[in-house]
GROMACS .gro file of C-alpha atoms in nm:
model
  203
    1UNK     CA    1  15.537  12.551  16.454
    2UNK     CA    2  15.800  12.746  16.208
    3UNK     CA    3  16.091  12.582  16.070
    4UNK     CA    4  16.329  12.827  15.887
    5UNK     CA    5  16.673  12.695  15.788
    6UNK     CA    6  16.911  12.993  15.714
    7UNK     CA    7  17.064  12.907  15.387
    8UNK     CA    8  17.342  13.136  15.201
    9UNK     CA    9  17.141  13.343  14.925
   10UNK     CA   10  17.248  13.425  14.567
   11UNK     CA   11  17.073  13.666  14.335
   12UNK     CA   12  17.059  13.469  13.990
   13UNK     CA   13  16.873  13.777  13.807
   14UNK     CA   14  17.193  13.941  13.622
   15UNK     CA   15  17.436  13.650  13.550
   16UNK     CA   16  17.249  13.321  13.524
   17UNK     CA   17  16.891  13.429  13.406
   18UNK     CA   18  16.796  13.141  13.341
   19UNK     CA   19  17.028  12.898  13.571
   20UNK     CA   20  16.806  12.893  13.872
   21UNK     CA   21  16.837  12.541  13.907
   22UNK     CA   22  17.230  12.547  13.916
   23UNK     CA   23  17.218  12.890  14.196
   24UNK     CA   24  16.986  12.644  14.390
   25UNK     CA   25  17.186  12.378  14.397
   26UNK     CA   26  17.499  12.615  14.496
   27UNK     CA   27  17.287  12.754  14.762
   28UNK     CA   28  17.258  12.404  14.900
   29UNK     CA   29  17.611  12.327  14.866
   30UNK     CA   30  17.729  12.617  15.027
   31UNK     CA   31  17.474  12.559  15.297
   32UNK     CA   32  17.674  12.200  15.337
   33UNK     CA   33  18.006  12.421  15.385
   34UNK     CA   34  18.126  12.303  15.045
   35UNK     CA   35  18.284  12.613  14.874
   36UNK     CA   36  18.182  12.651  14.520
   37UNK     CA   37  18.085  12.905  14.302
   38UNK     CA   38  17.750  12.921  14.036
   39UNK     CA   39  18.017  12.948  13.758
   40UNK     CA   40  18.256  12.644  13.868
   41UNK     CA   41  17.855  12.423  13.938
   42UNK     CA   42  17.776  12.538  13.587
   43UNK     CA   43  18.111  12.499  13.413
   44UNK     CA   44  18.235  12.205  13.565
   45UNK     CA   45  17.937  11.980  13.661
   46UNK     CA   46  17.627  12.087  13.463
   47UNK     CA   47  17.609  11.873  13.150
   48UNK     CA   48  17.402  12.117  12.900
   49UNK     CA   49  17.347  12.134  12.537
   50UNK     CA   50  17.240  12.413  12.332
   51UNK     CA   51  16.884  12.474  12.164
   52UNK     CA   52  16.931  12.494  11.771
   53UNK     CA   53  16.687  12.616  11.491
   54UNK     CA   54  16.689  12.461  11.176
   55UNK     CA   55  16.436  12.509  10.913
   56UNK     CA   56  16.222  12.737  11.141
   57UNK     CA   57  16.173  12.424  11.379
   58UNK     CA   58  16.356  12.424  11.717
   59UNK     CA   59  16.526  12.110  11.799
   60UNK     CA   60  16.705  12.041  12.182
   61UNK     CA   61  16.775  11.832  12.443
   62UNK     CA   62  16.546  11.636  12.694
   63UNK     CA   63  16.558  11.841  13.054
   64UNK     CA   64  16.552  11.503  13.171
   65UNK     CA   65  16.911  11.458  13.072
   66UNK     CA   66  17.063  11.787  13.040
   67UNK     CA   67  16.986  12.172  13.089
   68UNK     CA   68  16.833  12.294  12.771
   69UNK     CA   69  17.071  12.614  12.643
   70UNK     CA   70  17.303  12.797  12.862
   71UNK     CA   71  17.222  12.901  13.216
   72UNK     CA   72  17.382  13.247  13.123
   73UNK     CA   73  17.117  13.286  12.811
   74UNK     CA   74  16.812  13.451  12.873
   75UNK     CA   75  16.639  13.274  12.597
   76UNK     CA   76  16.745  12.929  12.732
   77UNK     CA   77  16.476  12.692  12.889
   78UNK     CA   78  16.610  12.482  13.217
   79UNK     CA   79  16.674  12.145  13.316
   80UNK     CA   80  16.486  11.886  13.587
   81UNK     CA   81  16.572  11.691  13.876
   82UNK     CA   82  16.800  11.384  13.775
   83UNK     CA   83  17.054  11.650  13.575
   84UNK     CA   84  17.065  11.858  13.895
   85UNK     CA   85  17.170  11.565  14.128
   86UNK     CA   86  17.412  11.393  13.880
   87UNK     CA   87  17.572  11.770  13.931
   88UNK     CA   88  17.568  11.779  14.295
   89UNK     CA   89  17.694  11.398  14.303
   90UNK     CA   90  17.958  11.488  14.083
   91UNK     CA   91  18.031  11.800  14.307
   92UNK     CA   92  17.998  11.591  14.618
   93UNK     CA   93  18.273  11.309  14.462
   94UNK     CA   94  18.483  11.554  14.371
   95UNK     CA   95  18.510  11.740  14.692
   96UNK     CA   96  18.501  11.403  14.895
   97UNK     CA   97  18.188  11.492  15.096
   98UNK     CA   98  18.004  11.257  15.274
   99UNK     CA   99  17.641  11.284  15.103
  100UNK     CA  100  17.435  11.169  14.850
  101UNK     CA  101  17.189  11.404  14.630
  102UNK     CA  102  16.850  11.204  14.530
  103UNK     CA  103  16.535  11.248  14.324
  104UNK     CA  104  16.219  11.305  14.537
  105UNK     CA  105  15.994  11.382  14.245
  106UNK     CA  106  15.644  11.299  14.408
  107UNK     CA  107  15.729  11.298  14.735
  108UNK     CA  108  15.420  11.427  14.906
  109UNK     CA  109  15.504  11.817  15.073
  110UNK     CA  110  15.424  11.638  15.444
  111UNK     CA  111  15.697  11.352  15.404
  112UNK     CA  112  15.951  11.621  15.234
  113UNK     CA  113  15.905  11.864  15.548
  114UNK     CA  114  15.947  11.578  15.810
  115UNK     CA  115  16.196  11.367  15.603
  116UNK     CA  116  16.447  11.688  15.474
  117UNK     CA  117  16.357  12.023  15.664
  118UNK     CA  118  16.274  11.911  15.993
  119UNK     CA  119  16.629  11.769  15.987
  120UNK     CA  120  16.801  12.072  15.895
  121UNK     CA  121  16.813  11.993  15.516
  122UNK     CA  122  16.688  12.211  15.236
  123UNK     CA  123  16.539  12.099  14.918
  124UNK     CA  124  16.578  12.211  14.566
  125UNK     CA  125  16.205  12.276  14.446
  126UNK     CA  126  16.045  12.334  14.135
  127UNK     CA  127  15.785  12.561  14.086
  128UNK     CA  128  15.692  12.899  13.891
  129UNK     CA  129  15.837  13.210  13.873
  130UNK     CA  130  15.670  13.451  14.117
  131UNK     CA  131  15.398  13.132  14.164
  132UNK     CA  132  15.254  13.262  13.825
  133UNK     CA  133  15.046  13.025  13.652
  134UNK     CA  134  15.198  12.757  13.394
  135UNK     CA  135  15.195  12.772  13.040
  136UNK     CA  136  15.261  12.469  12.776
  137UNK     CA  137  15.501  12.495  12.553
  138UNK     CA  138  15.709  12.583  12.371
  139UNK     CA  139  15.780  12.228  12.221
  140UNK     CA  140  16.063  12.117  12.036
  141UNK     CA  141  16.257  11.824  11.838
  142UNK     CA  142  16.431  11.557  12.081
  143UNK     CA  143  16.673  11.333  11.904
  144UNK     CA  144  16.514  11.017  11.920
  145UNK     CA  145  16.249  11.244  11.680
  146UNK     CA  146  15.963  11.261  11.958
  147UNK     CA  147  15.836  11.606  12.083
  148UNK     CA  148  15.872  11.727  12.413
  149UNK     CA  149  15.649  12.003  12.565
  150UNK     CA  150  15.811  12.271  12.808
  151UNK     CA  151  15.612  12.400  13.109
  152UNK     CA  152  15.694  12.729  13.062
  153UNK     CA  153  15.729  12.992  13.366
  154UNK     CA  154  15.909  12.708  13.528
  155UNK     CA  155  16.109  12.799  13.849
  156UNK     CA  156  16.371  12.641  14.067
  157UNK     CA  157  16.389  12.796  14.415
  158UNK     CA  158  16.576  12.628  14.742
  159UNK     CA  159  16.263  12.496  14.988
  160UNK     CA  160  16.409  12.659  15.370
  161UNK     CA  161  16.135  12.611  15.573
  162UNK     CA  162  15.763  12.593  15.649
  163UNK     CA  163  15.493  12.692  15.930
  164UNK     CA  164  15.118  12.648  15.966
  165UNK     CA  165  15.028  12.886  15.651
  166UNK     CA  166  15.340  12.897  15.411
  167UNK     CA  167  15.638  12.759  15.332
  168UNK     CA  168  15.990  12.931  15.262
  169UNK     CA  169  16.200  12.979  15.023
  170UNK     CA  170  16.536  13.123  14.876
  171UNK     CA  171  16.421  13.263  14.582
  172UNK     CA  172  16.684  13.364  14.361
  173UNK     CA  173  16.513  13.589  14.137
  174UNK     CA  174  16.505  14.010  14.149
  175UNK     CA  175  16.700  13.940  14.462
  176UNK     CA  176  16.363  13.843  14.610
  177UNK     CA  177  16.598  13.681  14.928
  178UNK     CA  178  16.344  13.468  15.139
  179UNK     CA  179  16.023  13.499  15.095
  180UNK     CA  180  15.700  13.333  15.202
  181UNK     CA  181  15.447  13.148  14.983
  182UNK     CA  182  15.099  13.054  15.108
  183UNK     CA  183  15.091  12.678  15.109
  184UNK     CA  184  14.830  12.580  14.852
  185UNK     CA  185  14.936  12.782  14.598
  186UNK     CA  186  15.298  12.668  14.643
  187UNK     CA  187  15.194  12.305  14.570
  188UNK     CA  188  14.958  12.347  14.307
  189UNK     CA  189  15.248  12.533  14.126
  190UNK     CA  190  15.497  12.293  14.220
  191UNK     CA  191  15.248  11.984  14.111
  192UNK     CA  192  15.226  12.175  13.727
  193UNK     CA  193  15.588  12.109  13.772
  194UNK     CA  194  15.537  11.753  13.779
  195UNK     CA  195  15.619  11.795  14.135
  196UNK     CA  196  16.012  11.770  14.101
  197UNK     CA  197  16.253  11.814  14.365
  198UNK     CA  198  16.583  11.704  14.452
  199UNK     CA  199  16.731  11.675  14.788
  200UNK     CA  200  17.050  11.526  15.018
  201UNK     CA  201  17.084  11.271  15.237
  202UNK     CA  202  17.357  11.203  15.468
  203UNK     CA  203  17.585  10.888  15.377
   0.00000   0.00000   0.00000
């Protein structure tokens, strides 16, 4: 069996180097007929704080809770699932849609195809750029004082479909369009990433 949804593509490569999560998330929205633009997701919904140096130690934000630096910044980091739904909630209140973006962090690959793509819904997926390896780190300063580790090579594609060997995806880096990724090595990448995804259900 092969399960392809046909989702609208954006390159992110040139204007958002580093705001694959937020081209994702548009790619999903405009996939729900809800016309928005990268820039309006990122200016108007995104909350984001910027990275600082201070004494040669790097101090930022928790992904957790916002994106780290500016999605237009090369040398910016990213942010994780819960900042990318309270965007497309906030998107999806604003444009008085009928659905509801949730974490699915840890939902196993087998419920996520049966629960989300068999029913014509993609999924924003983290993973690794090009499925290269992971790397710790860098680390920096939170403000509560703790440290928190990046994952670097960290990737946010939008998960379109799946058949025996690979799953899909709109891959909006290098204008890569939809590619194919052999299945294991799409979940081991996407379990370094603390396997985090966000999808939509319909209210």
């Amino acid at each position: 069996m092969k399960k392809i949804i046909h989702a609208p593509y954006i390159d992110q490569t040139n204007d958002y180097p580093t705001g694959c999560e937020s081209v994702s998330a548009v790619m999903l929205l405009q996939y729900l007929g809800i016309c928005i633009t990268v820039d309006e997701f990122i200016e108007k919904y995104l909350k984001k704080e910027a990275m600082q140096e201070r004494e040669g130690r790097l101090y930022g934000p928790n992904p957790f809770r916002c994106f780290a630096g500016s999605p237009y910044d090369k040398d910016s980091f990213g942010c994780y699932p819960p900042v990318i739904v309270q965007a497309l909630n906030q998107a999806f209140l604003q444009t008085h849609a009928n659905f509801e973006a949730v974490d699915i962090t840890g939902m196993p690959m087998r419920e996520i195809c049966l629960r989300f793509l068999d029913r014509d819904m993609p999924v924003v997926f983290w993973a690794s750029i090009d499925f290269r390896e992971t790397v710790a780190g860098p680390d920096w300063q939170l403000e509560d004082g703790s440290l928190f580790t990046w994952i670097s090579n960290e990737h946010c594609m939008l998960l379109t479909g799946y058949d025996e060997e690979n799953y899909y995806f709109n891959d909006p880096w290098q204008n890569h369009g939809c590619i194919a990724c052999p299945k294991e090595l799409a979940e081991k990448r996407h379990k370094e990433q603390r396997e985090m995804a966000a999808a939509v259900l319909v209210r």
